[in-house]
GROMACS .gro file of N, CA and C in nm:
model
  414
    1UNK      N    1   0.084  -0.119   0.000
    1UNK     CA    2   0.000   0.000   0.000
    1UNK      C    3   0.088   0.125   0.000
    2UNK      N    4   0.050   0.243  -0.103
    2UNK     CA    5   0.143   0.327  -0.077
    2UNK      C    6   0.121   0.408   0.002
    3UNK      N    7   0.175   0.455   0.035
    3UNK     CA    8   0.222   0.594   0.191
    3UNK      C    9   0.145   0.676   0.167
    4UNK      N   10   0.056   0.774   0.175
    4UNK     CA   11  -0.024   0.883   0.126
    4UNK      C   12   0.065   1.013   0.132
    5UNK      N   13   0.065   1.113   0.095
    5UNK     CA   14   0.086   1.251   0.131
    5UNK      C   15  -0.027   1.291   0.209
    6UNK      N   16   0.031   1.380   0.309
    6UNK     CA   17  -0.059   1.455   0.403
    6UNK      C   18  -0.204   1.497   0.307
    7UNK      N   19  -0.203   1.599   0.211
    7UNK     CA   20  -0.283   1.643   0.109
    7UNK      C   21  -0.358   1.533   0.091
    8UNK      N   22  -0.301   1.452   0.018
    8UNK     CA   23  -0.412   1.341  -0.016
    8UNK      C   24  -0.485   1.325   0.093
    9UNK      N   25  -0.465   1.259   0.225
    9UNK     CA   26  -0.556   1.218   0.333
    9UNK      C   27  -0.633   1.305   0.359
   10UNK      N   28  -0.616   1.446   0.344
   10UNK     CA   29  -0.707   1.557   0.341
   10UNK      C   30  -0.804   1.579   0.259
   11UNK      N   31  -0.765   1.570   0.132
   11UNK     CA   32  -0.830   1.563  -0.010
   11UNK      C   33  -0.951   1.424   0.007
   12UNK      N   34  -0.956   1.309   0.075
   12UNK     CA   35  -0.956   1.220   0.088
   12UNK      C   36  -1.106   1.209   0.174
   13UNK      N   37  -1.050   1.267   0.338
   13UNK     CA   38  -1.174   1.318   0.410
   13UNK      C   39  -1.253   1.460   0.327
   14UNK      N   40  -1.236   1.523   0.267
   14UNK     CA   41  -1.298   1.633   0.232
   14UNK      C   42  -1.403   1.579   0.126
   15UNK      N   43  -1.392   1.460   0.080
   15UNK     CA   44  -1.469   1.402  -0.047
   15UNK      C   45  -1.537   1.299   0.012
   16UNK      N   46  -1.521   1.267   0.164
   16UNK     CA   47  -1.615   1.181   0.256
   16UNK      C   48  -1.741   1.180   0.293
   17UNK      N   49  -1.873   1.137   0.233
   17UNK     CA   50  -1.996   1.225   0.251
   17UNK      C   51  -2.028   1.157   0.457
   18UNK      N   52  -1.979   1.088   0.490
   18UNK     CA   53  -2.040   1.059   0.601
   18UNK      C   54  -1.920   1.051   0.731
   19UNK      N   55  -1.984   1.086   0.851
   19UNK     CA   56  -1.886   1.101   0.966
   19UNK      C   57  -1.791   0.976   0.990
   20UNK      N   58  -1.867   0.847   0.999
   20UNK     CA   59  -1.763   0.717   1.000
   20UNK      C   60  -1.674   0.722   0.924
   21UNK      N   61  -1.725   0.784   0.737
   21UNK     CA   62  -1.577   0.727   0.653
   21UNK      C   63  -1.462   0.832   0.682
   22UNK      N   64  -1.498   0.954   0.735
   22UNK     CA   65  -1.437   1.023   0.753
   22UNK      C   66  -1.311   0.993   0.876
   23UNK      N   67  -1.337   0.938   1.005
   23UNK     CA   68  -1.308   0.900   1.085
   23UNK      C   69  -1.203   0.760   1.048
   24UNK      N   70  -1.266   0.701   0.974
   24UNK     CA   71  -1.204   0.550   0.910
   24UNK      C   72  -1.043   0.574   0.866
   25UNK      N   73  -1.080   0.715   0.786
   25UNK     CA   74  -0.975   0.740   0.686
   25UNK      C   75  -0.902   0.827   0.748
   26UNK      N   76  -0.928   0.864   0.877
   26UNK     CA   77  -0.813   0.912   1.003
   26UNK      C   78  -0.758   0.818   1.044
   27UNK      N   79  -0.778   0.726   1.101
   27UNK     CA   80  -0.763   0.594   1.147
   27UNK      C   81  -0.672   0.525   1.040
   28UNK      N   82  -0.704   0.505   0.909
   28UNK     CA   83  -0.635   0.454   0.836
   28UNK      C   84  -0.488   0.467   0.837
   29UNK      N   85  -0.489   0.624   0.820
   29UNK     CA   86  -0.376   0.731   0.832
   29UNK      C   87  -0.351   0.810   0.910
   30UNK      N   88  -0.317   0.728   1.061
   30UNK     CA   89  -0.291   0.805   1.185
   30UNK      C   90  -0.104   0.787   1.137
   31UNK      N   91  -0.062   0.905   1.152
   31UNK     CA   92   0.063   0.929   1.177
   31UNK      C   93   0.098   1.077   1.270
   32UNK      N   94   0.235   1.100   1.303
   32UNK     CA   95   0.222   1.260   1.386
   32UNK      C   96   0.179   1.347   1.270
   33UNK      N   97   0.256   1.356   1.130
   33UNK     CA   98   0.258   1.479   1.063
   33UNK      C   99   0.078   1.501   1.049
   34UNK      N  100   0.031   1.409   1.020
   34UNK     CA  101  -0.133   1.449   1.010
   34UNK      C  102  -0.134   1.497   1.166
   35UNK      N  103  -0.118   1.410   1.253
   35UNK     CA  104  -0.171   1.508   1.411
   35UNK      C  105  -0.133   1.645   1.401
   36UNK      N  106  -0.015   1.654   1.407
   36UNK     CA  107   0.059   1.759   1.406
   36UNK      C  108  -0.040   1.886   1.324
   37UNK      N  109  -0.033   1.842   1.182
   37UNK     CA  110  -0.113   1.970   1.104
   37UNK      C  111  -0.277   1.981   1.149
   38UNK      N  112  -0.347   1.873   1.192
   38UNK     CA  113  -0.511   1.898   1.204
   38UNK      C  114  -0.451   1.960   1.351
   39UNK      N  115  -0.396   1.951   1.474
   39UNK     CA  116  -0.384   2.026   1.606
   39UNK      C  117  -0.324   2.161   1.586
   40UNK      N  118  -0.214   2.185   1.465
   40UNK     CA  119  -0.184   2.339   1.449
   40UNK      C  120  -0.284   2.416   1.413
   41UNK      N  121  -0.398   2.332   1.307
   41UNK     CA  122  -0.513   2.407   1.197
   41UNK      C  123  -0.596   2.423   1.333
   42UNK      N  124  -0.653   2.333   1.415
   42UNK     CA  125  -0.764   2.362   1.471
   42UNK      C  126  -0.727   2.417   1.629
   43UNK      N  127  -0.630   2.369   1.671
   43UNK     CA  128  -0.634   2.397   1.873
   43UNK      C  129  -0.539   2.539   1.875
   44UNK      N  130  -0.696   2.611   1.881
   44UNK     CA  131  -0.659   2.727   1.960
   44UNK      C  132  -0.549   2.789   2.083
   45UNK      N  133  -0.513   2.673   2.163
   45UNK     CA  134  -0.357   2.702   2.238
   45UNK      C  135  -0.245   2.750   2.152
   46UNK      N  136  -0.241   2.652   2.036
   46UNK     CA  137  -0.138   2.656   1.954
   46UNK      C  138  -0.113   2.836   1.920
   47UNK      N  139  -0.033   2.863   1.889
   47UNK     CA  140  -0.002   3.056   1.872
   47UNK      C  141   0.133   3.016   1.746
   48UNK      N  142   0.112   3.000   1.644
   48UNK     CA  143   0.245   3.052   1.492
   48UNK      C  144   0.316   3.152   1.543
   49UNK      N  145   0.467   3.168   1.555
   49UNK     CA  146   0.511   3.267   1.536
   49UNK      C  147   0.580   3.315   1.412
   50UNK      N  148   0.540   3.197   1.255
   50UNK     CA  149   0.527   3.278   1.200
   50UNK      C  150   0.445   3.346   1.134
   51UNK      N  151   0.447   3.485   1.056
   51UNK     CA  152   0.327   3.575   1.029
   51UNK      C  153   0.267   3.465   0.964
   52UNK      N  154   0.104   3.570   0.942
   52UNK     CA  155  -0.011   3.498   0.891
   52UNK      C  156   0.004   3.547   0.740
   53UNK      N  157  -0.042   3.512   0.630
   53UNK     CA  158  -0.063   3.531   0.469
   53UNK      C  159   0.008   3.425   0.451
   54UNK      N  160   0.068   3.472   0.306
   54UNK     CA  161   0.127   3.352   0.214
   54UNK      C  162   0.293   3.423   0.236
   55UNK      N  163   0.357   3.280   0.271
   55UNK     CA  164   0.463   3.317   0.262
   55UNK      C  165   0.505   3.309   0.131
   56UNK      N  166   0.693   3.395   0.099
   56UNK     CA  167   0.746   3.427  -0.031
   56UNK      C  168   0.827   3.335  -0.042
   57UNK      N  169   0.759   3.184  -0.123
   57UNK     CA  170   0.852   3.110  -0.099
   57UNK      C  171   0.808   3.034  -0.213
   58UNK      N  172   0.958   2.964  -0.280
   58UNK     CA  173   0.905   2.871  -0.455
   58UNK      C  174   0.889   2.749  -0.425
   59UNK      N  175   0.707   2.693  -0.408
   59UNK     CA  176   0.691   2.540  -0.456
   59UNK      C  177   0.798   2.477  -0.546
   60UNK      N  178   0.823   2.349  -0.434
   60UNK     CA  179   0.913   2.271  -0.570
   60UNK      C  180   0.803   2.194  -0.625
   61UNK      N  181   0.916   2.137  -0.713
   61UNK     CA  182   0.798   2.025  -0.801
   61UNK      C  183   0.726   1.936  -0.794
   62UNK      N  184   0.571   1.891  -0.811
   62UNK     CA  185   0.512   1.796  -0.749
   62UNK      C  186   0.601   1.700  -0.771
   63UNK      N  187   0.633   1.675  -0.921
   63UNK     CA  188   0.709   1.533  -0.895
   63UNK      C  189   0.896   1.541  -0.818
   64UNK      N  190   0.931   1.605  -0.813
   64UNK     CA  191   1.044   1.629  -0.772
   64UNK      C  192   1.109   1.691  -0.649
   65UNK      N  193   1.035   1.662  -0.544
   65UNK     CA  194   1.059   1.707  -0.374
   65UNK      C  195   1.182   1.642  -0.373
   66UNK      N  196   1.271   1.688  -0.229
   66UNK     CA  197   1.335   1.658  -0.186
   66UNK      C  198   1.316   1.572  -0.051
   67UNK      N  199   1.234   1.658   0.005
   67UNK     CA  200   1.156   1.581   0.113
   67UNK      C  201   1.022   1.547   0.109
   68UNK      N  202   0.975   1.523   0.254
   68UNK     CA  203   0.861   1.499   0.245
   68UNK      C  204   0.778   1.591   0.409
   69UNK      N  205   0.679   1.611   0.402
   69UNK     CA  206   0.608   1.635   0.539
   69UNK      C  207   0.623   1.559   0.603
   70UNK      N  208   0.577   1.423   0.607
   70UNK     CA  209   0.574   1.306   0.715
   70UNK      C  210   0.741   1.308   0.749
   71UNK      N  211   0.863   1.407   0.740
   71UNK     CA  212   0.997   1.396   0.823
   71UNK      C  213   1.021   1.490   0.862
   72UNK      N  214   0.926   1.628   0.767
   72UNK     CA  215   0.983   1.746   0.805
   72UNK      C  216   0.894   1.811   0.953
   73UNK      N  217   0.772   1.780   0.995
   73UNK     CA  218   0.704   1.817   1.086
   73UNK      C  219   0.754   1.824   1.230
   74UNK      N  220   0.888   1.728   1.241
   74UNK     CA  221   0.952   1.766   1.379
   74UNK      C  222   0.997   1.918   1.375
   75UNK      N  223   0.988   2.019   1.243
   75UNK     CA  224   1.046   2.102   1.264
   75UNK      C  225   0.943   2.205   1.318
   76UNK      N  226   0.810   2.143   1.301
   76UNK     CA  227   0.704   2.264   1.352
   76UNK      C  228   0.742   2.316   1.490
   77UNK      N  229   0.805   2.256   1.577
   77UNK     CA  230   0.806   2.298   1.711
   77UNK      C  231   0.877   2.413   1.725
   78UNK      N  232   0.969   2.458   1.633
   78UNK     CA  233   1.015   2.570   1.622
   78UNK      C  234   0.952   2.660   1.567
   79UNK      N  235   0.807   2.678   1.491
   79UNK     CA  236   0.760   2.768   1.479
   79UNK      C  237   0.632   2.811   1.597
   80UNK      N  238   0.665   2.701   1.713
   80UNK     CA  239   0.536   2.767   1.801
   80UNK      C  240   0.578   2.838   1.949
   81UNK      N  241   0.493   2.959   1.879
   81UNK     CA  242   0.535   3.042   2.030
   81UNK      C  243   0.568   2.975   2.161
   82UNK      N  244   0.646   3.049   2.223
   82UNK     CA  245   0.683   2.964   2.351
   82UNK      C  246   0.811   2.861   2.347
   83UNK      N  247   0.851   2.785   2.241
   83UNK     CA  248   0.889   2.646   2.218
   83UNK      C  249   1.026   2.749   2.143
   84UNK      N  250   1.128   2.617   2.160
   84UNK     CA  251   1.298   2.674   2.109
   84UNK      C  252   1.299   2.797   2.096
   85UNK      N  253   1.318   2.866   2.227
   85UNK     CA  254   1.330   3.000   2.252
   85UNK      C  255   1.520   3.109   2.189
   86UNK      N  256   1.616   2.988   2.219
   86UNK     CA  257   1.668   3.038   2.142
   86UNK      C  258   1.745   3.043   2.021
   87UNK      N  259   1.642   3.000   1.953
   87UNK     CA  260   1.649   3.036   1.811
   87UNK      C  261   1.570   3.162   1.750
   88UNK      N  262   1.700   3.252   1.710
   88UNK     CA  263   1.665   3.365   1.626
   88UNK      C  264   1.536   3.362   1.533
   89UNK      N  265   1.433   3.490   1.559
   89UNK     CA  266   1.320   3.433   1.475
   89UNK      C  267   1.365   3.457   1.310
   90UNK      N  268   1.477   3.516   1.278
   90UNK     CA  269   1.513   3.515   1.140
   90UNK      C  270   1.540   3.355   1.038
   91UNK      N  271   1.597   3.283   1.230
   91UNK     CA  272   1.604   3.163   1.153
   91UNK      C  273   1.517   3.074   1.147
   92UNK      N  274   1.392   3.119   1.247
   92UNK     CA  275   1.275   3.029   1.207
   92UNK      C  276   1.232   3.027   1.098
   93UNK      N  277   1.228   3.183   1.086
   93UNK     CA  278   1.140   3.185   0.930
   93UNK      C  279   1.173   3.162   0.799
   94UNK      N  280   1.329   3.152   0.801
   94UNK     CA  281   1.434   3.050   0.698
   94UNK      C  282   1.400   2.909   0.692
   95UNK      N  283   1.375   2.898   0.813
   95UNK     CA  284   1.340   2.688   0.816
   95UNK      C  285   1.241   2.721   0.771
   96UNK      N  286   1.128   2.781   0.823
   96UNK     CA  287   1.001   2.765   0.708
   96UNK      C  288   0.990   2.775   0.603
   97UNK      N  289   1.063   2.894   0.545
   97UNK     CA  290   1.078   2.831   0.379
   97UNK      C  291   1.129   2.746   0.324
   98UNK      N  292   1.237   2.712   0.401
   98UNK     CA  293   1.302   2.565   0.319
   98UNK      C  294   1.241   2.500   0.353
   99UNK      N  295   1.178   2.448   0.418
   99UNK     CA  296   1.041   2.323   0.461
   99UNK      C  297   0.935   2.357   0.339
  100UNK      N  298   0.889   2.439   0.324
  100UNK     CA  299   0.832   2.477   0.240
  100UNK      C  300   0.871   2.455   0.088
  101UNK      N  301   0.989   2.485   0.032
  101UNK     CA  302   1.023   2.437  -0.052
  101UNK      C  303   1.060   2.297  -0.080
  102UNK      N  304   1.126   2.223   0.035
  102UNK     CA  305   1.142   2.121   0.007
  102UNK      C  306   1.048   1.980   0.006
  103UNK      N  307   0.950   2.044   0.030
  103UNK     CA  308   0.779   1.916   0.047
  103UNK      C  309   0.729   1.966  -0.077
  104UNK      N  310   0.626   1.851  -0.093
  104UNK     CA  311   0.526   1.849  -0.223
  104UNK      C  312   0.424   1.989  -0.198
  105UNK      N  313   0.430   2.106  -0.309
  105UNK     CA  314   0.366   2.200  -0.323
  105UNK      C  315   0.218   2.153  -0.249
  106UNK      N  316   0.142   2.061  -0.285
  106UNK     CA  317   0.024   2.063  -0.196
  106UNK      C  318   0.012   2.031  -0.051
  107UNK      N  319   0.122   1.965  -0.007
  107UNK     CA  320   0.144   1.958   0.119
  107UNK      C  321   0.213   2.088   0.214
  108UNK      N  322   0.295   2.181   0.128
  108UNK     CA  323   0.308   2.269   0.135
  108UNK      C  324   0.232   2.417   0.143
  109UNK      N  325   0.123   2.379   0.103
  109UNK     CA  326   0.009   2.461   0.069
  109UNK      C  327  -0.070   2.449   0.236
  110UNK      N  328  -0.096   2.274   0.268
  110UNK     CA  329  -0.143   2.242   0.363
  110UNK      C  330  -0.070   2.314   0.526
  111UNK      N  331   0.042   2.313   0.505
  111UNK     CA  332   0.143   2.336   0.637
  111UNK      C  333   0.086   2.574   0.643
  112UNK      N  334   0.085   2.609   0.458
  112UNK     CA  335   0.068   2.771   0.537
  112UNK      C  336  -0.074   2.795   0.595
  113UNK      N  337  -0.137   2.676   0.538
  113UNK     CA  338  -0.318   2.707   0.546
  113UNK      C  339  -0.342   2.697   0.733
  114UNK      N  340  -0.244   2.553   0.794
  114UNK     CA  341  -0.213   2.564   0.908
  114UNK      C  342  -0.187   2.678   1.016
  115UNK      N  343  -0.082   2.716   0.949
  115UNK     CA  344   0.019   2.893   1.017
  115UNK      C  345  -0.129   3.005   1.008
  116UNK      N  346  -0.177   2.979   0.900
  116UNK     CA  347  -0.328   3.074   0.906
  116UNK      C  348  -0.450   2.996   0.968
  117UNK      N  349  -0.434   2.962   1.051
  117UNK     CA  350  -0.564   2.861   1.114
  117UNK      C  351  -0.628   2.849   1.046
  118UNK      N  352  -0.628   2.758   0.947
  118UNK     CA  353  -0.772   2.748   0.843
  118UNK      C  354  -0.772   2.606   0.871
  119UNK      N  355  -0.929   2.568   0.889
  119UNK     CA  356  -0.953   2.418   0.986
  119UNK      C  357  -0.949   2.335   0.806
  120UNK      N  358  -0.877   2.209   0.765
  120UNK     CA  359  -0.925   2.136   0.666
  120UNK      C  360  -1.030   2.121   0.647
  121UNK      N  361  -1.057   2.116   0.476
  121UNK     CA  362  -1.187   2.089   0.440
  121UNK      C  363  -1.261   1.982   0.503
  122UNK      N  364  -1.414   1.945   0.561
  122UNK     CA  365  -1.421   1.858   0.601
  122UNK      C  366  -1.397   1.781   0.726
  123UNK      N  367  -1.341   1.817   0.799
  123UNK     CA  368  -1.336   1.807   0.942
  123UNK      C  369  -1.366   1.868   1.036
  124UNK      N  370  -1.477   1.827   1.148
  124UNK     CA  371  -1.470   1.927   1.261
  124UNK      C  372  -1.423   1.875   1.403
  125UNK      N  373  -1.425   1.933   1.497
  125UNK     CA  374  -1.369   1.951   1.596
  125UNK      C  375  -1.444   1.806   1.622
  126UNK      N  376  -1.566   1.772   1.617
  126UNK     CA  377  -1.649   1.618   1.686
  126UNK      C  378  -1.580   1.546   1.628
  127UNK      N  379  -1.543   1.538   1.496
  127UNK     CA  380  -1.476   1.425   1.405
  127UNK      C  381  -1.295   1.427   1.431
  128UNK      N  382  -1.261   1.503   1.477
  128UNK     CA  383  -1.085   1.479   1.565
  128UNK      C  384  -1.131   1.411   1.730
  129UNK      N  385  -1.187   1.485   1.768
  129UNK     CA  386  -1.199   1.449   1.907
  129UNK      C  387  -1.251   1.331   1.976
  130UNK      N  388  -1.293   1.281   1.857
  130UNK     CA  389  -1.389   1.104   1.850
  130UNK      C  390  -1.289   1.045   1.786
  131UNK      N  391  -1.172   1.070   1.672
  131UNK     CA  392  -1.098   0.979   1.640
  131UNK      C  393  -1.006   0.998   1.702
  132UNK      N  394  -0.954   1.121   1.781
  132UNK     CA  395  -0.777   1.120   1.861
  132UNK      C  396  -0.817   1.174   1.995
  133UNK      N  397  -0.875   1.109   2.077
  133UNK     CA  398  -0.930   1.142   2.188
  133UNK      C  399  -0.785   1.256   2.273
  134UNK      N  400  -0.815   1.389   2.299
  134UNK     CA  401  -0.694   1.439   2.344
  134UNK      C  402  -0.643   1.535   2.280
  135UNK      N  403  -0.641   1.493   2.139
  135UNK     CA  404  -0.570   1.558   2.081
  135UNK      C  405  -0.563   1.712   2.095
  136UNK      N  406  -0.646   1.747   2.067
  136UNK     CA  407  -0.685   1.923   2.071
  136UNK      C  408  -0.746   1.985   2.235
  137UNK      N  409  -0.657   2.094   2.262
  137UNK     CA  410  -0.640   2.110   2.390
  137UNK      C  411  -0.740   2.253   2.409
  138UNK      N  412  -0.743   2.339   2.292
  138UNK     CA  413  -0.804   2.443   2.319
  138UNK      C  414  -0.917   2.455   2.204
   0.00000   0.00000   0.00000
């Protein structure tokens, strides 16, 4: 079975007409980088320090990443307020673009929609909190 991209599993629940398949196909594809992005998009504790819009940064190629989300998401902890305090915020916001560049443009897309709290298509707060009991704190 192949590995999904974050996007896809998103793309995936968003085309789910009912709460179980939706849930199923969390379950299917429980890994951190999905925790990670549905708890940045939705739990209000969470605080970005970096700005909100679109960052200035060049999608690489769908077919031609270097990386992937599912390795690069240990790096989110450096973009949340409070967390690796000393690191210069010049150099946070350098790792975010190279994270950014170096993942699949739609997964990439997924990680700024995050930094701008925008909840994924298709999911609400009943449908995380019934499949990752915990997860979301605020």
């Amino acid at each position: 079975m192949k590995v999904k991209y974050i996007f896809e599993i998103l793309e995936d629940i968003s085309k789910a007409k009912k709460k179980a398949d939706k849930i199923q196909i969390l379950k299917q594809n429980d890994t951190w980088a999905l925790k990670d992005v549905i708890r940045g998009s939705m739990d209000k504790t969470i605080k970005w320090v970096i700005p909100d819009g679109d960052p200035p940064y060049t999608p690489s190629e769908a077919h031609n990443h270097p990386t992937d989300l599912r390795r690069q998401n240990s790096k989110f902890k450096y973009f949340v307020e409070g967390m690796e305090k000393d690191t210069p915020q010049f150099k946070k916001e350098r790792m975010f673009l190279l994270m950014l560049e170096g993942i699949h443009p739609k997964d990439a897309q997924v990680v700024v929609n995050m930094i701008n709290k925008k909840t994924p298509k298709g999911l609400t707060r009943a449908i995380v909190e019934e499949t990752f009991p915990g997860l979301l704190q605020g």
